[in-house]
mmCIF file of N, CA and C in Angstrom:
data_model
loop_
_atom_site.group_PDB
_atom_site.id
_atom_site.type_symbol
_atom_site.label_atom_id
_atom_site.label_comp_id
_atom_site.label_asym_id
_atom_site.label_seq_id
_atom_site.Cartn_x
_atom_site.Cartn_y
_atom_site.Cartn_z
ATOM 1 N N MET H 109 88.775 90.052 94.018
ATOM 2 C CA MET H 109 90.134 90.556 94.104
ATOM 3 C C MET H 109 90.457 91.358 92.853
ATOM 4 N N ALA H 110 91.015 92.533 93.039
ATOM 5 C CA ALA H 110 91.395 93.402 91.925
ATOM 6 C C ALA H 110 92.904 93.284 91.685
ATOM 7 N N THR H 111 93.275 92.937 90.491
ATOM 8 C CA THR H 111 94.687 92.813 90.138
ATOM 9 C C THR H 111 95.230 94.147 89.641
ATOM 10 N N GLU H 112 96.534 94.219 89.485
ATOM 11 C CA GLU H 112 97.141 95.422 88.918
ATOM 12 C C GLU H 112 96.623 95.654 87.502
ATOM 13 N N GLU H 113 96.436 94.588 86.755
ATOM 14 C CA GLU H 113 95.910 94.726 85.394
ATOM 15 C C GLU H 113 94.474 95.250 85.415
ATOM 16 N N ASP H 114 93.676 94.838 86.398
ATOM 17 C CA ASP H 114 92.316 95.373 86.553
ATOM 18 C C ASP H 114 92.368 96.882 86.822
ATOM 19 N N VAL H 115 93.293 97.298 87.684
ATOM 20 C CA VAL H 115 93.457 98.734 87.981
ATOM 21 C C VAL H 115 93.819 99.469 86.694
ATOM 22 N N ARG H 116 94.787 98.957 85.979
ATOM 23 C CA ARG H 116 95.234 99.591 84.733
ATOM 24 C C ARG H 116 94.070 99.747 83.753
ATOM 25 N N ARG H 117 93.343 98.683 83.527
ATOM 26 C CA ARG H 117 92.232 98.694 82.569
ATOM 27 C C ARG H 117 91.158 99.704 82.991
ATOM 28 N N ALA H 118 90.787 99.682 84.273
ATOM 29 C CA ALA H 118 89.730 100.578 84.760
ATOM 30 C C ALA H 118 90.187 102.042 84.752
ATOM 31 N N ALA H 119 91.422 102.286 85.142
ATOM 32 C CA ALA H 119 91.926 103.666 85.173
ATOM 33 C C ALA H 119 92.015 104.241 83.769
ATOM 34 N N LEU H 120 92.567 103.476 82.846
ATOM 35 C CA LEU H 120 92.752 103.985 81.486
ATOM 36 C C LEU H 120 91.433 104.121 80.726
ATOM 37 N N ALA H 121 90.368 103.518 81.232
ATOM 38 C CA ALA H 121 89.049 103.665 80.610
ATOM 39 C C ALA H 121 88.409 105.008 80.954
ATOM 40 N N LEU H 122 88.944 105.700 81.965
ATOM 41 C CA LEU H 122 88.398 107.000 82.362
ATOM 42 C C LEU H 122 88.947 108.096 81.449
ATOM 43 N N PRO H 123 88.158 109.141 81.191
ATOM 44 C CA PRO H 123 88.571 110.195 80.254
ATOM 45 C C PRO H 123 89.858 110.898 80.660
ATOM 46 N N GLY H 124 90.767 111.020 79.714
ATOM 47 C CA GLY H 124 91.972 111.807 79.896
ATOM 48 C C GLY H 124 93.048 111.184 80.774
ATOM 49 N N VAL H 125 92.885 109.942 81.189
ATOM 50 C CA VAL H 125 93.857 109.313 82.083
ATOM 51 C C VAL H 125 95.029 108.762 81.281
ATOM 52 N N VAL H 126 96.215 109.005 81.803
ATOM 53 C CA VAL H 126 97.445 108.459 81.227
ATOM 54 C C VAL H 126 98.184 107.696 82.319
ATOM 55 N N GLU H 127 98.980 106.733 81.896
ATOM 56 C CA GLU H 127 99.814 105.977 82.827
ATOM 57 C C GLU H 127 101.261 106.394 82.659
ATOM 58 N N ARG H 128 101.918 106.609 83.783
ATOM 59 C CA ARG H 128 103.362 106.845 83.775
ATOM 60 C C ARG H 128 103.893 106.480 85.165
ATOM 61 N N PRO H 129 105.185 106.227 85.267
ATOM 62 C CA PRO H 129 105.733 105.842 86.568
ATOM 63 C C PRO H 129 105.735 106.992 87.562
ATOM 64 N N SER H 130 105.564 106.634 88.812
ATOM 65 C CA SER H 130 105.691 107.573 89.923
ATOM 66 C C SER H 130 106.393 106.818 91.041
ATOM 67 N N TRP H 131 107.535 107.325 91.448
ATOM 68 C CA TRP H 131 108.339 106.665 92.475
ATOM 69 C C TRP H 131 108.614 105.207 92.105
ATOM 70 N N GLY H 132 108.824 104.967 90.811
ATOM 71 C CA GLY H 132 109.172 103.631 90.348
ATOM 72 C C GLY H 132 108.027 102.650 90.273
ATOM 73 N N GLN H 133 106.815 103.124 90.437
ATOM 74 C CA GLN H 133 105.625 102.265 90.399
ATOM 75 C C GLN H 133 104.667 102.761 89.321
ATOM 76 N N PRO H 134 103.833 101.872 88.775
ATOM 77 C CA PRO H 134 102.808 102.332 87.835
ATOM 78 C C PRO H 134 101.852 103.307 88.516
ATOM 79 N N ALA H 135 101.523 104.378 87.798
ATOM 80 C CA ALA H 135 100.621 105.390 88.334
ATOM 81 C C ALA H 135 99.750 105.916 87.207
ATOM 82 N N TRP H 136 98.573 106.419 87.579
ATOM 83 C CA TRP H 136 97.615 106.923 86.607
ATOM 84 C C TRP H 136 97.255 108.350 86.990
ATOM 85 N N PHE H 137 97.272 109.217 85.978
ATOM 86 C CA PHE H 137 97.081 110.647 86.187
ATOM 87 C C PHE H 137 95.921 111.154 85.351
ATOM 88 N N ALA H 138 95.118 112.022 85.942
ATOM 89 C CA ALA H 138 94.169 112.849 85.204
ATOM 90 C C ALA H 138 94.876 114.210 85.160
ATOM 91 N N ALA H 139 94.306 115.268 85.727
ATOM 92 C CA ALA H 139 95.044 116.531 85.836
ATOM 93 C C ALA H 139 96.179 116.376 86.852
ATOM 94 N N THR H 140 95.954 115.556 87.880
ATOM 95 C CA THR H 140 96.957 115.221 88.889
ATOM 96 C C THR H 140 96.896 113.717 89.127
ATOM 97 N N LEU H 141 97.737 113.243 90.011
ATOM 98 C CA LEU H 141 97.751 111.823 90.352
ATOM 99 C C LEU H 141 96.379 111.377 90.818
ATOM 100 N N MET H 142 95.901 110.267 90.251
ATOM 101 C CA MET H 142 94.625 109.714 90.735
ATOM 102 C C MET H 142 94.788 108.348 91.367
ATOM 103 N N ALA H 143 95.809 107.591 90.986
ATOM 104 C CA ALA H 143 96.034 106.265 91.573
ATOM 105 C C ALA H 143 97.475 105.852 91.315
ATOM 106 N N ARG H 144 97.987 105.049 92.251
ATOM 107 C CA ARG H 144 99.354 104.557 92.095
ATOM 108 C C ARG H 144 99.490 103.258 92.857
ATOM 109 N N ILE H 145 100.278 102.359 92.310
ATOM 110 C CA ILE H 145 100.622 101.171 93.067
ATOM 111 C C ILE H 145 101.577 101.626 94.163
ATOM 112 N N TRP H 146 101.220 101.398 95.399
ATOM 113 C CA TRP H 146 102.050 101.821 96.528
ATOM 114 C C TRP H 146 103.140 100.787 96.779
ATOM 115 N N GLU H 147 102.708 99.548 96.854
ATOM 116 C CA GLU H 147 103.600 98.406 97.011
ATOM 117 C C GLU H 147 102.826 97.198 96.517
ATOM 118 N N GLU H 148 103.458 96.065 96.479
ATOM 119 C CA GLU H 148 102.785 94.864 95.977
ATOM 120 C C GLU H 148 101.456 94.655 96.698
ATOM 121 N N GLY H 149 100.372 94.629 95.926
ATOM 122 C CA GLY H 149 99.047 94.368 96.487
ATOM 123 C C GLY H 149 98.337 95.562 97.082
ATOM 124 N N VAL H 150 98.958 96.746 97.039
ATOM 125 C CA VAL H 150 98.360 97.931 97.663
ATOM 126 C C VAL H 150 98.295 99.070 96.648
ATOM 127 N N LEU H 151 97.134 99.689 96.573
ATOM 128 C CA LEU H 151 96.859 100.791 95.653
ATOM 129 C C LEU H 151 96.596 102.056 96.450
ATOM 130 N N THR H 152 97.092 103.184 95.963
ATOM 131 C CA THR H 152 96.780 104.496 96.531
ATOM 132 C C THR H 152 95.733 105.161 95.645
ATOM 133 N N VAL H 153 94.663 105.681 96.244
ATOM 134 C CA VAL H 153 93.664 106.458 95.508
ATOM 135 C C VAL H 153 93.296 107.679 96.332
ATOM 136 N N LYS H 154 92.595 108.602 95.692
ATOM 137 C CA LYS H 154 92.079 109.787 96.380
ATOM 138 C C LYS H 154 90.605 109.564 96.707
ATOM 139 N N THR H 155 90.223 109.959 97.904
ATOM 140 C CA THR H 155 88.831 109.856 98.317
ATOM 141 C C THR H 155 88.531 110.918 99.366
ATOM 142 N N GLU H 156 87.311 111.349 99.390
ATOM 143 C CA GLU H 156 86.860 112.262 100.440
ATOM 144 C C GLU H 156 86.334 111.482 101.639
ATOM 145 N N GLU H 157 86.373 110.160 101.558
ATOM 146 C CA GLU H 157 85.820 109.282 102.591
ATOM 147 C C GLU H 157 86.895 108.486 103.323
ATOM 148 N N ARG H 158 88.124 108.981 103.355
ATOM 149 C CA ARG H 158 89.229 108.212 103.939
ATOM 150 C C ARG H 158 88.928 107.753 105.369
ATOM 151 N N ALA H 159 88.520 108.665 106.215
ATOM 152 C CA ALA H 159 88.273 108.313 107.614
ATOM 153 C C ALA H 159 87.142 107.294 107.742
ATOM 154 N N ALA H 160 86.086 107.487 106.979
ATOM 155 C CA ALA H 160 84.956 106.557 107.044
ATOM 156 C C ALA H 160 85.351 105.171 106.549
ATOM 157 N N LEU H 161 86.077 105.117 105.434
ATOM 158 C CA LEU H 161 86.488 103.821 104.889
ATOM 159 C C LEU H 161 87.401 103.076 105.854
ATOM 160 N N SER H 162 88.418 103.756 106.358
ATOM 161 C CA SER H 162 89.348 103.087 107.267
ATOM 162 C C SER H 162 88.696 102.785 108.612
ATOM 163 N N GLY H 163 87.725 103.593 108.995
ATOM 164 C CA GLY H 163 87.025 103.349 110.251
ATOM 165 C C GLY H 163 86.115 102.139 110.206
ATOM 166 N N THR H 164 85.503 101.895 109.052
ATOM 167 C CA THR H 164 84.583 100.761 108.930
ATOM 168 C C THR H 164 85.260 99.496 108.435
ATOM 169 N N ASP H 165 86.411 99.626 107.742
ATOM 170 C CA ASP H 165 87.096 98.453 107.208
ATOM 171 C C ASP H 165 88.617 98.681 107.196
ATOM 172 N N PRO H 166 89.226 98.724 108.389
ATOM 173 C CA PRO H 166 90.661 99.011 108.468
ATOM 174 C C PRO H 166 91.553 97.911 107.892
ATOM 175 N N ASP H 167 91.016 96.726 107.689
ATOM 176 C CA ASP H 167 91.811 95.664 107.057
ATOM 177 C C ASP H 167 91.968 95.901 105.560
ATOM 178 N N THR H 168 91.103 96.722 104.990
ATOM 179 C CA THR H 168 91.148 97.036 103.563
ATOM 180 C C THR H 168 91.719 98.431 103.309
ATOM 181 N N TYR H 169 91.267 99.402 104.072
ATOM 182 C CA TYR H 169 91.628 100.810 103.862
ATOM 183 C C TYR H 169 92.470 101.310 105.030
ATOM 184 N N PHE H 170 93.570 101.955 104.710
ATOM 185 C CA PHE H 170 94.469 102.438 105.752
ATOM 186 C C PHE H 170 95.378 103.513 105.162
ATOM 187 N N TRP H 171 96.205 104.119 105.982
ATOM 188 C CA TRP H 171 97.233 105.024 105.504
ATOM 189 C C TRP H 171 98.419 104.934 106.458
ATOM 190 N N THR H 172 99.537 105.435 105.990
ATOM 191 C CA THR H 172 100.764 105.407 106.774
ATOM 192 C C THR H 172 101.078 106.832 107.236
ATOM 193 N N PRO H 173 102.039 107.004 108.111
ATOM 194 C CA PRO H 173 102.432 108.362 108.500
ATOM 195 C C PRO H 173 102.811 109.225 107.290
ATOM 196 N N HIS H 174 103.343 108.612 106.257
ATOM 197 C CA HIS H 174 103.683 109.340 105.026
ATOM 198 C C HIS H 174 102.460 110.048 104.438
ATOM 199 N N HIS H 175 101.273 109.474 104.625
ATOM 200 C CA HIS H 175 100.042 110.002 104.037
ATOM 201 C C HIS H 175 99.301 110.980 104.949
ATOM 202 N N GLU H 176 99.791 111.197 106.144
ATOM 203 C CA GLU H 176 99.107 112.094 107.086
ATOM 204 C C GLU H 176 98.879 113.480 106.504
ATOM 205 N N ARG H 177 99.850 113.999 105.767
ATOM 206 C CA ARG H 177 99.728 115.368 105.241
ATOM 207 C C ARG H 177 98.873 115.438 103.976
ATOM 208 N N SER H 178 98.405 114.304 103.513
ATOM 209 C CA SER H 178 97.567 114.245 102.306
ATOM 210 C C SER H 178 96.240 113.575 102.652
ATOM 211 N N PRO H 179 95.302 114.320 103.234
ATOM 212 C CA PRO H 179 94.079 113.706 103.761
ATOM 213 C C PRO H 179 93.152 113.093 102.719
ATOM 214 N N LEU H 180 93.411 113.296 101.436
ATOM 215 C CA LEU H 180 92.580 112.671 100.408
ATOM 216 C C LEU H 180 93.127 111.316 99.960
ATOM 217 N N LEU H 181 94.333 110.954 100.380
ATOM 218 C CA LEU H 181 94.928 109.693 99.946
ATOM 219 C C LEU H 181 94.620 108.578 100.926
ATOM 220 N N VAL H 182 94.243 107.429 100.368
ATOM 221 C CA VAL H 182 94.026 106.234 101.180
ATOM 222 C C VAL H 182 94.683 105.059 100.459
ATOM 223 N N LEU H 183 95.198 104.132 101.228
ATOM 224 C CA LEU H 183 95.771 102.902 100.691
ATOM 225 C C LEU H 183 94.706 101.820 100.740
ATOM 226 N N VAL H 184 94.683 101.003 99.693
ATOM 227 C CA VAL H 184 93.661 99.971 99.556
ATOM 228 C C VAL H 184 94.344 98.635 99.283
ATOM 229 N N ARG H 185 94.031 97.629 100.079
ATOM 230 C CA ARG H 185 94.539 96.281 99.808
ATOM 231 C C ARG H 185 93.697 95.693 98.680
ATOM 232 N N ARG H 186 94.336 95.493 97.524
ATOM 233 C CA ARG H 186 93.595 95.074 96.325
ATOM 234 C C ARG H 186 92.944 93.709 96.472
ATOM 235 N N ASP H 187 93.510 92.832 97.271
ATOM 236 C CA ASP H 187 92.921 91.495 97.405
ATOM 237 C C ASP H 187 91.642 91.498 98.238
ATOM 238 N N ARG H 188 91.285 92.656 98.779
ATOM 239 C CA ARG H 188 90.078 92.754 99.604
ATOM 240 C C ARG H 188 88.945 93.521 98.919
ATOM 241 N N ILE H 189 89.146 93.941 97.660
ATOM 242 C CA ILE H 189 88.075 94.640 96.951
ATOM 243 C C ILE H 189 87.739 93.898 95.663
ATOM 244 N N ASP H 190 86.500 94.062 95.232
ATOM 245 C CA ASP H 190 86.098 93.456 93.961
ATOM 246 C C ASP H 190 86.156 94.517 92.863
ATOM 247 N N LEU H 191 85.865 94.114 91.652
ATOM 248 C CA LEU H 191 85.982 95.025 90.512
ATOM 249 C C LEU H 191 84.990 96.181 90.583
ATOM 250 N N HIS H 192 83.808 95.924 91.108
ATOM 251 C CA HIS H 192 82.815 96.997 91.244
ATOM 252 C C HIS H 192 83.340 98.087 92.198
ATOM 253 N N GLU H 193 83.856 97.662 93.342
ATOM 254 C CA GLU H 193 84.386 98.622 94.308
ATOM 255 C C GLU H 193 85.611 99.348 93.739
ATOM 256 N N LEU H 194 86.451 98.623 93.022
ATOM 257 C CA LEU H 194 87.598 99.254 92.360
ATOM 258 C C LEU H 194 87.124 100.360 91.429
ATOM 259 N N GLY H 195 86.118 100.073 90.626
ATOM 260 C CA GLY H 195 85.590 101.071 89.704
ATOM 261 C C GLY H 195 85.085 102.308 90.417
ATOM 262 N N GLU H 196 84.361 102.113 91.516
ATOM 263 C CA GLU H 196 83.849 103.253 92.275
ATOM 264 C C GLU H 196 84.985 104.080 92.861
ATOM 265 N N LEU H 197 86.000 103.415 93.405
ATOM 266 C CA LEU H 197 87.150 104.130 93.968
ATOM 267 C C LEU H 197 87.864 104.944 92.903
ATOM 268 N N LEU H 198 88.096 104.343 91.744
ATOM 269 C CA LEU H 198 88.799 105.042 90.677
ATOM 270 C C LEU H 198 87.975 106.191 90.107
ATOM 271 N N GLU H 199 86.659 106.030 90.010
ATOM 272 C CA GLU H 199 85.817 107.125 89.514
ATOM 273 C C GLU H 199 85.873 108.317 90.458
ATOM 274 N N GLU H 200 85.799 108.079 91.771
ATOM 275 C CA GLU H 200 85.892 109.193 92.719
ATOM 276 C C GLU H 200 87.281 109.824 92.655
ATOM 277 N N SER H 201 88.308 108.989 92.618
ATOM 278 C CA SER H 201 89.669 109.508 92.559
ATOM 279 C C SER H 201 89.882 110.336 91.287
ATOM 280 N N HIS H 202 89.325 109.880 90.181
ATOM 281 C CA HIS H 202 89.410 110.616 88.912
ATOM 282 C C HIS H 202 88.739 111.979 89.048
ATOM 283 N N ARG H 203 87.566 112.000 89.630
ATOM 284 C CA ARG H 203 86.842 113.265 89.831
ATOM 285 C C ARG H 203 87.683 114.232 90.660
ATOM 286 N N ILE H 204 88.274 113.750 91.744
ATOM 287 C CA ILE H 204 89.105 114.599 92.594
ATOM 288 C C ILE H 204 90.356 115.048 91.860
ATOM 289 N N ALA H 205 91.003 114.132 91.166
ATOM 290 C CA ALA H 205 92.240 114.460 90.448
ATOM 291 C C ALA H 205 92.007 115.450 89.316
ATOM 292 N N GLU H 206 90.817 115.472 88.777
ATOM 293 C CA GLU H 206 90.459 116.438 87.744
ATOM 294 C C GLU H 206 90.104 117.794 88.342
ATOM 295 N N GLY H 207 89.963 117.848 89.674
ATOM 296 C CA GLY H 207 89.629 119.107 90.335
ATOM 297 C C GLY H 207 88.149 119.422 90.330
ATOM 298 N N ARG H 208 87.318 118.429 90.007
ATOM 299 C CA ARG H 208 85.869 118.658 89.979
ATOM 300 C C ARG H 208 85.267 118.315 91.313
ATOM 301 N N ARG H 209 84.406 119.164 91.785
ATOM 302 C CA ARG H 209 83.686 118.933 93.049
ATOM 303 C C ARG H 209 82.193 118.990 92.757
ATOM 304 N N TYR H 210 81.515 117.873 92.860
ATOM 305 C CA TYR H 210 80.053 117.849 92.702
ATOM 306 C C TYR H 210 79.468 116.713 93.447
#
């Protein structure tokens, strides 16, 4: 299970990331938003694998109608991921938020 403090620690360990509020919730930014607490227990990150993640594990990965227009955003139930998976999600989100494609 990944806590909010785990998210904070992992996000701030990435180069150039800063924390500031977004919509009244803790959020982490590289060049753009890379992660945000959506609601209690749920994290928003950017991924190029949204459909695959939600298709294979919809109890963990999902999105709401609000996210339809942002195909890189996925919601993640933090109690269903471990620290390794959290790190991988944040690294990909950081890469996307920095505008790097490789």
